[in-house]
Coordinates of C-alpha atoms in Angstrom, one line a residue:
M1 CA 115.8 53.4 215.1
R2 CA 117.9 55.8 217.5
T3 CA 118.6 55.0 221.0
S4 CA 121.3 57.0 222.1
A5 CA 123.1 60.1 221.5
A6 CA 125.6 57.4 219.7
V7 CA 123.4 56.9 216.6
A8 CA 121.0 60.4 216.4
V9 CA 122.9 59.7 213.1
A10 CA 120.4 57.9 211.9
F11 CA 118.9 59.1 208.2
G12 CA 121.1 62.5 209.4
A13 CA 119.1 64.4 210.9
A14 CA 120.2 64.7 215.0
S15 CA 123.9 64.6 214.8
A16 CA 125.2 63.2 218.8
L17 CA 126.0 66.3 220.4
P18 CA 126.5 66.6 223.8
A19 CA 123.3 66.7 226.0
L20 CA 124.1 70.3 227.2
A21 CA 124.0 72.3 223.6
Q22 CA 119.8 72.4 223.5
G23 CA 118.9 73.1 226.9
A24 CA 118.8 69.4 228.5
P25 CA 116.3 68.7 230.7
A26 CA 116.9 69.1 234.4
G27 CA 118.4 65.8 235.8
Q28 CA 120.3 65.1 232.7
G29 CA 124.1 65.6 232.5
A30 CA 125.4 68.8 234.8
P31 CA 122.7 69.5 237.6
A32 CA 120.8 73.0 236.3
A33 CA 122.3 74.7 239.1
A34 CA 125.9 74.4 238.0
R35 CA 125.8 74.4 234.1
P36 CA 127.0 77.3 232.6
A37 CA 125.1 79.6 230.4
Q38 CA 125.3 78.8 226.9
P39 CA 128.6 80.4 225.3
V40 CA 127.3 83.4 222.9
M41 CA 126.1 82.3 220.2
P42 CA 125.4 83.3 216.3
I43 CA 122.3 84.4 215.7
I44 CA 120.7 83.3 213.0
K45 CA 117.1 85.5 212.4
F46 CA 115.3 82.0 212.2
E47 CA 117.7 79.5 212.7
A48 CA 119.2 77.4 215.1
A49 CA 122.7 77.7 215.3
N50 CA 124.0 74.7 216.4
P51 CA 127.6 73.6 218.2
G52 CA 130.0 72.4 215.6
Q53 CA 127.7 73.0 212.9
G54 CA 129.3 75.9 211.2
G55 CA 125.8 78.4 209.9
G56 CA 122.2 77.7 211.2
D57 CA 119.6 74.3 210.6
E58 CA 118.6 76.3 207.5
L59 CA 114.8 75.8 209.0
A60 CA 114.1 79.2 208.6
P61 CA 111.4 78.2 206.4
P62 CA 109.1 76.1 207.4
R63 CA 109.0 78.5 211.0
R64 CA 107.7 81.0 208.9
L65 CA 105.6 79.0 207.0
A66 CA 104.0 78.3 210.4
A67 CA 103.1 81.5 211.0
A68 CA 101.8 82.2 206.9
V69 CA 99.7 79.9 208.0
L70 CA 98.3 81.6 210.5
A71 CA 98.6 84.6 209.5
G72 CA 97.1 83.3 206.2
A73 CA 94.0 82.0 207.9
G74 CA 93.3 85.3 209.5
Y75 CA 94.1 84.7 212.8
T76 CA 96.3 86.7 214.4
P77 CA 97.3 85.1 218.4
R78 CA 96.9 86.4 221.2
Q79 CA 99.4 84.4 223.3
V80 CA 102.3 82.1 221.3
T81 CA 103.7 79.7 223.8
D82 CA 106.5 78.1 222.5
V83 CA 107.7 75.2 224.9
G84 CA 111.6 74.0 224.0
S85 CA 112.6 77.1 222.7
F86 CA 116.5 77.0 222.2
T87 CA 117.0 80.3 221.2
G88 CA 113.8 81.4 220.4
E89 CA 113.9 80.2 216.4
F90 CA 110.5 79.0 216.6
L91 CA 109.3 81.9 218.4
E92 CA 111.3 84.4 217.1
A93 CA 108.8 83.6 213.1
F94 CA 105.6 84.3 215.2
M95 CA 107.0 87.8 216.9
D96 CA 108.0 89.0 214.1
R97 CA 104.7 88.2 211.5
F98 CA 101.8 88.9 214.4
P99 CA 103.4 92.5 215.8
T100 CA 100.1 92.9 219.1
S101 CA 101.5 88.6 220.5
H102 CA 102.6 88.1 223.0
G103 CA 105.5 85.0 223.4
Q104 CA 107.1 82.8 225.9
W105 CA 110.1 81.7 225.8
T106 CA 110.4 78.4 227.7
E107 CA 113.2 76.0 228.0
P108 CA 114.1 73.3 231.2
V109 CA 117.3 75.1 232.3
E110 CA 118.9 78.6 232.1
N111 CA 121.9 77.4 229.8
N112 CA 120.0 79.3 226.4
R113 CA 118.2 81.9 227.6
V114 CA 121.3 84.2 227.2
N115 CA 121.2 83.5 224.0
A116 CA 117.4 83.7 223.7
V117 CA 117.8 87.2 225.2
R118 CA 120.1 88.0 222.2
R119 CA 117.4 87.0 219.4
L120 CA 114.5 87.6 221.3
G121 CA 114.7 91.5 223.0
G122 CA 114.6 94.1 220.3
Y123 CA 110.8 92.8 220.9
G124 CA 110.5 93.7 224.7
E125 CA 108.0 92.8 227.1
R126 CA 106.0 91.1 224.0
V127 CA 108.6 88.4 225.2
T128 CA 108.6 86.8 228.2
Y129 CA 111.3 83.9 229.8
R130 CA 109.7 80.6 232.2
I131 CA 111.8 77.8 232.8
G132 CA 109.8 75.0 232.8
C133 CA 108.3 71.9 231.3
P134 CA 111.0 69.5 231.0
S135 CA 111.1 66.7 228.7
R136 CA 108.0 69.0 227.2
D137 CA 105.8 68.3 230.1
L138 CA 102.9 70.8 229.7
A139 CA 101.8 69.5 232.8
A140 CA 104.4 71.0 235.3
G141 CA 102.5 74.6 234.6
C142 CA 105.6 76.7 232.5
V143 CA 102.2 77.1 229.9
P144 CA 100.0 80.3 230.4
A145 CA 96.7 79.4 230.7
N146 CA 95.3 82.3 228.3
T147 CA 97.8 80.3 225.1
D148 CA 96.1 79.8 221.8
V149 CA 99.0 78.7 220.2
L150 CA 101.5 76.4 221.3
I151 CA 103.9 75.7 219.1
T152 CA 107.4 72.9 220.2
S153 CA 110.5 71.8 217.6
W154 CA 111.4 68.0 217.9
L155 CA 108.8 66.5 220.3
S156 CA 110.0 63.1 219.5
I157 CA 113.4 63.5 220.6
H158 CA 111.8 64.7 224.0
Q159 CA 109.1 62.3 224.4
N160 CA 108.3 58.6 223.1
L161 CA 105.6 57.9 221.2
D162 CA 103.1 57.4 224.7
G163 CA 104.6 60.9 225.7
I164 CA 103.6 62.6 222.3
R165 CA 99.8 61.2 222.3
R166 CA 100.4 62.7 226.1
F167 CA 102.1 66.4 225.1
Y168 CA 99.4 66.7 221.9
K169 CA 96.5 65.5 224.9
E170 CA 97.5 68.1 226.6
A171 CA 98.0 71.0 224.9
A172 CA 94.4 70.5 223.1
A173 CA 92.8 70.3 226.7
I174 CA 95.1 74.4 227.2
V175 CA 94.0 75.6 223.3
P176 CA 91.0 77.0 223.0
S177 CA 88.2 76.3 220.1
G178 CA 90.2 77.5 217.0
G179 CA 93.3 77.5 218.8
W180 CA 97.1 75.9 217.0
V181 CA 99.1 73.3 217.9
I182 CA 102.2 73.4 215.6
N183 CA 105.0 71.4 216.2
L184 CA 108.2 70.7 213.3
D185 CA 110.4 66.9 214.6
H186 CA 110.6 64.2 212.7
V187 CA 109.5 61.3 211.0
T188 CA 110.6 58.1 209.9
F189 CA 108.9 55.3 207.6
P190 CA 107.7 52.6 207.8
D191 CA 109.2 50.8 205.5
P192 CA 113.6 50.8 206.0
A193 CA 114.3 51.3 202.5
W194 CA 113.0 54.4 202.3
G195 CA 115.1 55.4 205.2
E196 CA 118.3 54.2 204.2
R197 CA 117.6 56.7 201.2
M198 CA 116.5 59.5 202.7
K199 CA 119.8 59.1 204.2
A200 CA 121.7 58.7 201.8
A201 CA 120.1 61.5 199.7
R202 CA 120.5 64.2 203.3
G203 CA 124.4 62.7 202.1
L204 CA 124.4 63.8 198.5
A205 CA 121.5 67.1 199.9
I206 CA 124.1 69.0 202.4
P207 CA 126.9 69.9 199.8
L208 CA 124.6 71.4 197.0
G209 CA 122.5 73.8 200.4
L210 CA 119.8 71.2 200.5
A211 CA 120.1 70.5 203.6
V212 CA 122.3 70.2 206.6
K213 CA 123.8 67.0 208.6
T214 CA 122.2 68.5 211.9
E215 CA 118.7 69.3 212.8
G216 CA 117.2 69.4 216.6
P217 CA 119.1 68.4 219.6
P218 CA 120.5 64.6 220.8
V219 CA 118.3 62.0 221.9
H220 CA 116.9 62.9 225.6
H221 CA 115.9 59.8 226.9
P222 CA 115.6 56.0 226.3
D223 CA 113.2 55.3 225.5
Y224 CA 113.6 56.4 221.6
R225 CA 111.6 55.3 218.5
T226 CA 111.8 57.5 215.5
P227 CA 107.9 57.9 215.4
T228 CA 105.9 57.8 211.5
L229 CA 104.1 60.3 210.7
A230 CA 100.8 58.2 210.5
E231 CA 101.8 58.8 214.3
Q232 CA 101.8 61.5 214.5
L233 CA 99.0 62.6 213.2
D234 CA 97.3 59.6 215.1
A235 CA 98.3 62.0 218.7
F236 CA 97.2 64.3 216.9
H237 CA 93.6 62.8 215.8
A238 CA 93.7 61.0 219.3
A239 CA 93.8 64.1 221.4
G240 CA 90.7 65.1 219.2
I241 CA 92.7 67.1 216.7
T242 CA 91.7 66.6 213.8
D243 CA 91.8 69.2 211.4
V244 CA 95.9 69.6 210.9
Q245 CA 97.8 69.2 208.1
V246 CA 101.8 68.9 206.6
V247 CA 102.8 71.2 206.0
W248 CA 106.8 71.8 204.4
Q249 CA 108.1 68.7 205.2
R250 CA 113.0 68.3 204.3
L251 CA 113.3 64.4 203.8
D252 CA 112.8 63.6 207.7
T253 CA 112.1 66.4 209.4
V254 CA 108.2 67.5 208.6
L255 CA 106.0 71.1 210.4
M256 CA 102.3 69.8 211.3
I257 CA 100.2 72.5 212.3
G258 CA 97.0 71.4 214.1
R259 CA 93.6 73.6 214.5
K260 CA 91.6 72.6 217.5
P261 CA 87.9 72.4 216.2

């Protein structure tokens, strides 16, 4: 299990990048006010371009699929709030799919706003930018009350299992009946042998263009243990979001979509 950035390459999922690279919460690394803006990064449609890794994270398919699932259900969001947006690649998929929806880019620090504006600026007043909710803490009040679709990525990297449960509970309290909570995240496997198989498979898949080394930011908290898929889904259920499915999976990265009854 990953317990520090030095071992953040477990399953080959997240490389040991500096915490600044993906907008670490205030209180980690340099003080927020002292942090320079993130250097201008290449904008790859629907993909994060992680520092130290050429190209994007090749996670455009699950991001676009998330929006397609809602469209396929005949649902048009009023307000899509992306908590922990990085450069806005997940939110971009929803803004692209739903031309009448409003979106909110949300990060705990300013350093990635410049890249988010470069990515999302073409959507004009449909997108707003808000600083808040460090470590995906919804209790910090960054989510608009009219949010009916709440999306996030890499929740497990920012919260332990108790925090994951709390996130889903707070998210369920925000979205209305029929609203959606979506998480693109890592999972681990009850049998350690499967973890080793996935790690080996990632190494073989990278040169074939089937996977990349870095998916998500480095670990952001000391009490880190990758949850199993069962633990993630149980946390959805405990929050009252019992209609939840794994829509996409690549090795240890999964897209989970839940609809509030």
